[in-house]
Coordinates of C-alpha atoms and ligand atoms in Angstrom, one line a residue:
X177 CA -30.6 3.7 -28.6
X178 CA -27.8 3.7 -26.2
X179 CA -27.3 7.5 -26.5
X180 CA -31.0 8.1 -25.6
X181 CA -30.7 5.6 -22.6
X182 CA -27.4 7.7 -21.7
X183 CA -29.4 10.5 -22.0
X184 CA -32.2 9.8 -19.9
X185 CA -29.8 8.2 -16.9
X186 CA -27.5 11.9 -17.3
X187 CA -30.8 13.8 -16.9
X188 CA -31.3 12.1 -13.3
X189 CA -27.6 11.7 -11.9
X190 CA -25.9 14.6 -13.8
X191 CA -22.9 12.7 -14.4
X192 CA -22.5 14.5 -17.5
X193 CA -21.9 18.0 -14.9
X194 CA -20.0 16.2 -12.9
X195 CA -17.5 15.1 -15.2
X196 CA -16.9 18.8 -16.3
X197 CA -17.1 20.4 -13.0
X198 CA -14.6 17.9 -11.2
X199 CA -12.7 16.8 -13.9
X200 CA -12.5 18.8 -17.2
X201 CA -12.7 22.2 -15.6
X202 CA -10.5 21.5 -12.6
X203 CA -6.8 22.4 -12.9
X204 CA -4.2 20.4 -11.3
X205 CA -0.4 22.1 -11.5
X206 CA 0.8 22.2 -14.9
X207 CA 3.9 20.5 -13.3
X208 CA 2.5 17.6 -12.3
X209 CA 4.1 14.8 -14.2
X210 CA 4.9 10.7 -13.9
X211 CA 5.4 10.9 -9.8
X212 CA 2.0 12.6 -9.4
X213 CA 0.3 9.3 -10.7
X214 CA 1.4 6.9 -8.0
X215 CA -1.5 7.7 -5.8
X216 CA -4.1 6.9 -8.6
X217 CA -1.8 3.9 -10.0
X218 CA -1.8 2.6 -6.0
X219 CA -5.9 3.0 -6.0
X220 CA -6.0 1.2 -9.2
X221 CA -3.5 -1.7 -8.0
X222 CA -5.3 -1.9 -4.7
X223 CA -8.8 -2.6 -7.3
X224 CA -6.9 -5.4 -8.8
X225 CA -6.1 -6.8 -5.6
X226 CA -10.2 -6.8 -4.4
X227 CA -11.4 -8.4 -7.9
X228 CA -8.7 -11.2 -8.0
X229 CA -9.2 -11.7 -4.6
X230 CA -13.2 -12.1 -4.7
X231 CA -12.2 -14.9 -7.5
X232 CA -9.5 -16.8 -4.9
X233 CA -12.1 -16.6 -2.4
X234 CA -14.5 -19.0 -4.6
X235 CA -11.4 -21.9 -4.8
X236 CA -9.7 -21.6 -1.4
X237 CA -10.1 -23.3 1.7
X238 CA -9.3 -21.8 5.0
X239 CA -8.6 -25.4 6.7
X240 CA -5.0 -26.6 7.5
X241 CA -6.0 -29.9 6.2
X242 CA -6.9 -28.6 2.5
X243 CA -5.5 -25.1 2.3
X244 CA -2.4 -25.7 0.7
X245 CA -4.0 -28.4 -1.7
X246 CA -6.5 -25.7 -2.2
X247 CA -4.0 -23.4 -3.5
X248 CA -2.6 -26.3 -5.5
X249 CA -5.7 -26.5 -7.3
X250 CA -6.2 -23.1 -8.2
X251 CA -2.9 -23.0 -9.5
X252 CA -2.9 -26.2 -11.4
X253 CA -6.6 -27.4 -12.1
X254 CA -8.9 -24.6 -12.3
X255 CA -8.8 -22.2 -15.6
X256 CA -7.1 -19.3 -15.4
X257 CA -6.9 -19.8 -11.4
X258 CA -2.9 -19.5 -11.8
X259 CA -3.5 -16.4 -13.7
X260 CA -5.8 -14.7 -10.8
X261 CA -3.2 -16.2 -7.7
X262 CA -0.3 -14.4 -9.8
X263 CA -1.6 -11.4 -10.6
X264 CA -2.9 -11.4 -6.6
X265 CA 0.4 -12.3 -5.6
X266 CA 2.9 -10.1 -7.5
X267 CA 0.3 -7.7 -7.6
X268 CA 0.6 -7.2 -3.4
X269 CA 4.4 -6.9 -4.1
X270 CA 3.9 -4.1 -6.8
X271 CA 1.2 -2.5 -4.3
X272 CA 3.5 -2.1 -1.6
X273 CA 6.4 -0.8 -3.8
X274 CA 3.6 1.9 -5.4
X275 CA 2.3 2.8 -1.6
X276 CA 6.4 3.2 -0.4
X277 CA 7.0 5.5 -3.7
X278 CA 3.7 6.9 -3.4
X279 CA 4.7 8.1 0.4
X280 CA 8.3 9.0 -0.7
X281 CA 7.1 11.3 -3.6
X282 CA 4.7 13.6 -1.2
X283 CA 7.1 14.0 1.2
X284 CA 9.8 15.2 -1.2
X285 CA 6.9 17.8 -2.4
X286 CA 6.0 18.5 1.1
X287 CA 2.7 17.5 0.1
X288 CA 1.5 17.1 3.7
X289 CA 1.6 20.4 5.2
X290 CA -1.3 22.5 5.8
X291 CA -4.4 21.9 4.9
X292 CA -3.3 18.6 3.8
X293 CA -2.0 16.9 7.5
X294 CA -4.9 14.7 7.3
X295 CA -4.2 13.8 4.0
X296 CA -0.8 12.3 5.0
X297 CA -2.5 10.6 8.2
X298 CA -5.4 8.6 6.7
X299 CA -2.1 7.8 4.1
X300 CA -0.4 6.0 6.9
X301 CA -3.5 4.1 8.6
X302 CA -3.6 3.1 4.6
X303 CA 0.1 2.2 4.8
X304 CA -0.5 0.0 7.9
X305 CA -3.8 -1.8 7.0
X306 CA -2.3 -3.0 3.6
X307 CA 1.2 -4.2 5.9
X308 CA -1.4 -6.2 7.7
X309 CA -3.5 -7.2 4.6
X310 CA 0.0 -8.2 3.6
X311 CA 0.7 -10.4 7.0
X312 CA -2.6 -11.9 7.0
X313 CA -2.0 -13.2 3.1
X314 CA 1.0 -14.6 3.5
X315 CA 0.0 -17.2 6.3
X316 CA -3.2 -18.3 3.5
X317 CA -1.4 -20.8 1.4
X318 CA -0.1 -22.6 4.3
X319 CA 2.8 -23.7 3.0
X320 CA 6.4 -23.7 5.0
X321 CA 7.1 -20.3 4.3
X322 CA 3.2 -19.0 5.3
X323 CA 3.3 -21.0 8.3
X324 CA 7.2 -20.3 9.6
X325 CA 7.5 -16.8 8.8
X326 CA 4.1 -16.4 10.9
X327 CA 5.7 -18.0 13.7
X328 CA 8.3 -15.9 13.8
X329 CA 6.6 -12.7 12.9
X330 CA 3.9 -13.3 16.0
X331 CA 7.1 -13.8 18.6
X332 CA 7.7 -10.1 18.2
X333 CA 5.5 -8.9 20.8
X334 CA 6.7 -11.4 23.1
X335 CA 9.8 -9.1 23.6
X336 CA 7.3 -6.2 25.4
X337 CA 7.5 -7.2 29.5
X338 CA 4.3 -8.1 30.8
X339 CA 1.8 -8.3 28.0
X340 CA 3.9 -9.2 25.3
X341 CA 3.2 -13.2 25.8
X342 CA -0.6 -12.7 26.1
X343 CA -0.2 -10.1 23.1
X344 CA 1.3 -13.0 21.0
X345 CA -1.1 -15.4 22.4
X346 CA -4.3 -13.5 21.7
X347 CA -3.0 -12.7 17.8
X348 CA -2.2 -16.8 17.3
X349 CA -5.4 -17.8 19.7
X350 CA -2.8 -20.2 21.5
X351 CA 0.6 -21.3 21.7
X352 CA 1.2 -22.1 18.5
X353 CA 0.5 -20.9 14.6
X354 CA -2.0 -23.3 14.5
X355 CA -6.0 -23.7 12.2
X356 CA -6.9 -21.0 14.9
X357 CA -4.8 -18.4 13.4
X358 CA -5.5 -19.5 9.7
X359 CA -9.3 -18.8 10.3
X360 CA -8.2 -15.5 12.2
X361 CA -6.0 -13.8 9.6
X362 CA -8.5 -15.1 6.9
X363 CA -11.3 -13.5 8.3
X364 CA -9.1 -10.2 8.7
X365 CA -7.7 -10.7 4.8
X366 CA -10.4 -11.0 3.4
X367 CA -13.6 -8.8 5.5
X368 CA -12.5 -6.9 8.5
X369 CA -8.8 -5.2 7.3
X370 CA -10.9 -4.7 3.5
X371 CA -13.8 -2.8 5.2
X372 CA -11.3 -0.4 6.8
X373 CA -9.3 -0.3 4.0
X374 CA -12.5 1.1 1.9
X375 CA -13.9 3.4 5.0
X376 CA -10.0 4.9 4.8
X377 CA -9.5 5.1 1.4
X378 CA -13.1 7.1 0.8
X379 CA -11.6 9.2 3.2
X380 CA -8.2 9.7 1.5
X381 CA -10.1 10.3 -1.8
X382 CA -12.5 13.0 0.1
X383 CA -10.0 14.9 1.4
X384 CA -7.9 15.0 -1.8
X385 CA -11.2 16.2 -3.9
X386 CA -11.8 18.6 -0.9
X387 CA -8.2 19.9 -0.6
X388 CA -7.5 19.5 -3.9
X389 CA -3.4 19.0 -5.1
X390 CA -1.3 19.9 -3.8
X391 CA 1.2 22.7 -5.5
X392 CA 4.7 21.1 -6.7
X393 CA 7.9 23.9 -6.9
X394 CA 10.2 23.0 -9.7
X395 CA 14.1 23.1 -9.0
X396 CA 15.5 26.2 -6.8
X397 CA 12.0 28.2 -7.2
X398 CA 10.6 30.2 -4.5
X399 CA 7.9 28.4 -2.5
X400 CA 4.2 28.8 -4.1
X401 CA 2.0 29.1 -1.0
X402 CA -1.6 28.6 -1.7
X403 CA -4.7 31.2 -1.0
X404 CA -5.2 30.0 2.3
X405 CA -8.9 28.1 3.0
X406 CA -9.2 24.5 2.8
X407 CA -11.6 24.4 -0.5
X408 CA -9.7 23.1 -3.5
X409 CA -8.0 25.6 -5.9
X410 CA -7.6 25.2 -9.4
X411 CA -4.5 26.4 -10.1
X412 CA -4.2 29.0 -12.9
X413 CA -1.9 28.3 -15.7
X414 CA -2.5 24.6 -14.8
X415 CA -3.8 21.5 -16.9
X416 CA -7.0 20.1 -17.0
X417 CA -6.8 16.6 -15.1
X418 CA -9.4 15.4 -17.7
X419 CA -7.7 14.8 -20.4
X420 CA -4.0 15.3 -19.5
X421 CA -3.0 14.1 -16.1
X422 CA -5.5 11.4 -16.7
X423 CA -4.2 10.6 -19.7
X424 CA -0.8 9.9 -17.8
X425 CA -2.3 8.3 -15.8
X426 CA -3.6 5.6 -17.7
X427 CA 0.1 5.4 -19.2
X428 CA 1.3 4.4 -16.5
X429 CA -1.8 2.1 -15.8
X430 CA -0.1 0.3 -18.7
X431 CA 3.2 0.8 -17.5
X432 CA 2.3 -1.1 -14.5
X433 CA 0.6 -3.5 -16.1
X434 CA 3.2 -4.5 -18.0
X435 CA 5.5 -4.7 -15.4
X436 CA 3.0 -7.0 -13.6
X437 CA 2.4 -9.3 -16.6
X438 CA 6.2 -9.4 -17.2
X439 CA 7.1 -10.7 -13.8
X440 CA 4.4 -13.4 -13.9
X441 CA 5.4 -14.1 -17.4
X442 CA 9.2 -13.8 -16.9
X443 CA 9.8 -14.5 -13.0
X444 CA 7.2 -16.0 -12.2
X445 CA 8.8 -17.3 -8.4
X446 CA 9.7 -14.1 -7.5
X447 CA 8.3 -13.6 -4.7
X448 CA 7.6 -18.1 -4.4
X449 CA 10.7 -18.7 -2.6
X450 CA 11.5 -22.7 -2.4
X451 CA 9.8 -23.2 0.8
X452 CA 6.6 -21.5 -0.2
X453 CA 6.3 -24.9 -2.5
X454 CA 6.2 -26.8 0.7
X455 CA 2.8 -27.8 2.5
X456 CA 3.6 -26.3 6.2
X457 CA 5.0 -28.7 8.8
X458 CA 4.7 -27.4 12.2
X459 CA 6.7 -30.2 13.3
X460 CA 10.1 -28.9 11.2
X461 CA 11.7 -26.2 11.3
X462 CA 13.1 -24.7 7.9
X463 CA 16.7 -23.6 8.2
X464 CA 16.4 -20.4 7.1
X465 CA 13.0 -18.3 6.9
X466 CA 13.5 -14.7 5.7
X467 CA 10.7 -12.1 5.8
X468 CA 9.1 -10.4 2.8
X469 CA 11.3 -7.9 1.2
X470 CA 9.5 -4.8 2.7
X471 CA 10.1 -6.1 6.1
X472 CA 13.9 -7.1 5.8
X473 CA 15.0 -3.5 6.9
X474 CA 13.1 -3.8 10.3
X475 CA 13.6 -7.2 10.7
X476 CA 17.8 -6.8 10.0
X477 CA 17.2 -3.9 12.3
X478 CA 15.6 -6.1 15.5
X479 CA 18.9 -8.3 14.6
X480 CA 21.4 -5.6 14.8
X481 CA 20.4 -4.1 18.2
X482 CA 20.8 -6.9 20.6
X483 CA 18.5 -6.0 23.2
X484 CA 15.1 -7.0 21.5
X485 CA 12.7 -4.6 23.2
X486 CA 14.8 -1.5 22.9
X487 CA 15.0 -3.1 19.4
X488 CA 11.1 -2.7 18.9
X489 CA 10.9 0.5 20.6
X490 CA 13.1 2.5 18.4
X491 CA 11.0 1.1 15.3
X492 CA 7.6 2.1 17.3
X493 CA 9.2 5.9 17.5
X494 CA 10.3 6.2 13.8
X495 CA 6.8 4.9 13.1
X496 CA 5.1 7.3 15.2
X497 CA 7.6 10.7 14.0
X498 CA 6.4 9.1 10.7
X499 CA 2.5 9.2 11.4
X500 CA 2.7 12.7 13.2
X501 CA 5.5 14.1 11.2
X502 CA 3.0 16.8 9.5
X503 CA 2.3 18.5 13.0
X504 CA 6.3 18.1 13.9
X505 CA 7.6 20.1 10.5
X506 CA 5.5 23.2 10.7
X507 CA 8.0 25.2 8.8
X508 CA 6.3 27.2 5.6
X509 CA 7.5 26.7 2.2
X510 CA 7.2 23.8 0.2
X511 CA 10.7 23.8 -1.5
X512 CA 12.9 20.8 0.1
X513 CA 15.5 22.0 -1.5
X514 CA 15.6 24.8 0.8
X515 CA 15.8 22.4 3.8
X516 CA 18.9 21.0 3.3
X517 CA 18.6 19.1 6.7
X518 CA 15.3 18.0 6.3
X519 CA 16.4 16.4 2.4
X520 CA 19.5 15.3 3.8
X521 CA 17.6 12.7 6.1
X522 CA 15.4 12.0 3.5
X523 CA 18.1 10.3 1.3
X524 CA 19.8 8.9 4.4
X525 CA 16.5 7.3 5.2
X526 CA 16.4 6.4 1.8
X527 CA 20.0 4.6 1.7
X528 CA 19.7 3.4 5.1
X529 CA 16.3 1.4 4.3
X530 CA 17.9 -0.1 1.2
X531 CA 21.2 -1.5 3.1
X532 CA 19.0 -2.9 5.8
X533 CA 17.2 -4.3 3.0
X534 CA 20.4 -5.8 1.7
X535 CA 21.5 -6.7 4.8
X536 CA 18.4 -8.7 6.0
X537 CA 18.8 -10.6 2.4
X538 CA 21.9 -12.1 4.3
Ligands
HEM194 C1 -4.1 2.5 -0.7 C2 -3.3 3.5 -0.4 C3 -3.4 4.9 -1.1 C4 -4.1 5.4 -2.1 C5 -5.1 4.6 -3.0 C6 -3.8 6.7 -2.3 C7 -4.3 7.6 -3.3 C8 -4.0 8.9 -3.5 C9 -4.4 9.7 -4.6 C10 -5.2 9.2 -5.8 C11 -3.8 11.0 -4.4 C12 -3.9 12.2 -5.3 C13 -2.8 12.2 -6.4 C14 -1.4 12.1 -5.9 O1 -0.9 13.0 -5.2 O2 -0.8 11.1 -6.2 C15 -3.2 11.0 -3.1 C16 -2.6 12.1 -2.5 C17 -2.0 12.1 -1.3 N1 -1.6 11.0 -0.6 FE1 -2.2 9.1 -1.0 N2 -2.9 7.1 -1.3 C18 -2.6 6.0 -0.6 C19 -1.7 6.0 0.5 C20 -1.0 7.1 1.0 C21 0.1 7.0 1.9 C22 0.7 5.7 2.5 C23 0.5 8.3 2.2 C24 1.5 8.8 3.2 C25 2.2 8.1 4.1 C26 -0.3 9.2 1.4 C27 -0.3 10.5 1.5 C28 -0.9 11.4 0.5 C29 -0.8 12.8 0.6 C30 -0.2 13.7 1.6 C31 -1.5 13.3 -0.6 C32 -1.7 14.7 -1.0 C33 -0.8 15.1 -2.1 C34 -1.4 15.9 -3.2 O3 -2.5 16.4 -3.0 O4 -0.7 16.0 -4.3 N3 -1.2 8.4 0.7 N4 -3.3 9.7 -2.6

């Protein structure tokens, strides 16, 4: 019965030709392996966020008066809502460290050169709606940390001359973090950054079908260049991604879900530090509010350089070599190995992000 309904529906969409055309018949590198899943474990992760996230939205209140409590009742009260707000919560954490590896991994392949520029730029507008999917959140359960780490994140564009105040004004709507801005980043959290995010991420998706993967040089090999054109290859020699990368990939679909359920399990306040079990006070001021761990480095970076605005400008340059860098390196090959200068900022990159990190733990 279900066959001949399958049947019938196949007849009118083709799915059946689809899945062999796009999927069993096309050949990805045969040396794609673990690190070429991150972009389909980050599209799976970002799912998870959307369907816990339409199950929050039917519990929580975006009021000062009855957010917090809000929360406190889907964590407490309602079945299985402490199961939905964890696996929303650490799941943004484990998003941003699969987006971040994700971004690391195509670099070190060169992944972004031509035809795949684009690629790498829709990539970052990614990057920097889910940072601001990630602000927005964090002010939601309007609890001491939400509401102080807000304040302190919407000074920063006070430091620009001119603007900066009416900048900082216009994001809060007023002087202060106040119901204003709750009802502002909720309506970005939860429609306006999530409609981009979907516009973007069809247009990721599009250009990866259209461009296809990229090719991946093992060790010292010479650099594979591809036939030129921008259609997608199939490369020859290669695997089918239906079933073997796919089958990796839903490995480490269960790798990552078990890393989720073992920090919600095991840790659960890992990322609940004591003040985020505080309902926010704007009249007191923590002692010490530290920013998410993916923005410690540019936060212990603003501290270091004492002049705030030249501060912010060197972080707006390194974020806009990062967004262009695929027009800036226009070297052929694809072998970083063969760039020593180009891998040796990579790592320093690499270390220096991680001792800001440290540093902005302090
Ligand atoms: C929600 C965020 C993102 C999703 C869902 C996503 C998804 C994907 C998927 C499924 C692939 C193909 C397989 C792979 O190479 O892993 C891919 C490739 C790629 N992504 Fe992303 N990505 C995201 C963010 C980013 C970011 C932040 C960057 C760079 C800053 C980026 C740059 C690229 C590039 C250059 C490729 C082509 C590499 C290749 O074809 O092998 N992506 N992405």
């Amino acid at each position: 019965m279900l066959n001949s309904i399958y049947s019938w529906v196949d007849e009118r969409i083709g799915l059946e030709e689809l899945i062999r055309k796009e999927l069993k018949e096309y050949y990805v590198p045969r040396e794609s392996n673990v690190w070429s899943t991150l972009g389909f474990l980050t599209l799976v992760a970002f799912l998870i966020q959307a369907v816990t996230g339409i199950f929050l939205l039917t519990y929580y209140i975006p009021h000062p008066d009855y957010a917090y409590q809000s929360i406190q009742k889907i964590m407490n009260v309602v079945p299985f809502g402490w199961l939905f707000r964890s696996v929303h919560l650490v799941g943004a954490n484990l998003l941003v460290v699969l987006l971040f590896l994700h971004g690391l991994i195509v670099f070190y392949r060169l992944s972004y050169k031509r035809p795949r520029e684009l690629n790498w730029v829709s990539g970052v507008f990614l990057f920097f709606v889910i940072m601001l999917l990630c602000v927005t959140g964090y002010l939601l359960p309007w609890s001491q940390l939400s509401y102080w780490s807000t304040t302190i994140l919407t000074a920063i564009p006070t430091v620009l001359p001119g603007i900066g105040d009416y900048i900082s004004r216009f994001i809060k709507g007023g002087d202060f973090v106040s119901g204003v801005t709750l009802n502002r980043f909720f309506a970005f959290h939860v429609a306006i950054l999530p409609f981009f995010l979907v516009l973007l991420g069809a247009l990721h998706i599009f250009l990866i079908w259209r461009t296809g993967y990229a090719p991946i040089v093992k060790g010292g090999n010479e650099s594979v260049e591809e036939a030129g054109g921008y259609r997608r290859q199939g490369y020859e020699g290669g695997i089918p991604f239906y079933p073997d990368l796919f089958r990796k990939n839903m490995l480490m679909v269960f790798v990552f879900l078990t890393v989720l359920f073992g920090i919600i399990t095991f840790k659960p306040d890992l990322f609940l530090p004591a003040y985020a079990h505080i309902q926010a006070d704007p009249t007191s001021t923590p002692l010490l509010i530290r920013p998410p761990w993916y923005f410690l480095a540019p936060y212990a970076l603003i501290r270091a350089i004492p002049n705030k605005f030249l501060g912010i400008s060197v972080q707006v340059i390194l974020l806009a070599l990062f967004f262009f860098w695929p027009f800036i390196d226009q070297r052929p090959g694809r072998n970083i190995r063969k760039r020593p200068i180009l891998l040796g900022a990579f790592v320093v990159v690499i270390i220096t992000w991680t001792v800001l990190t440290i540093l902005g733990r302090l």
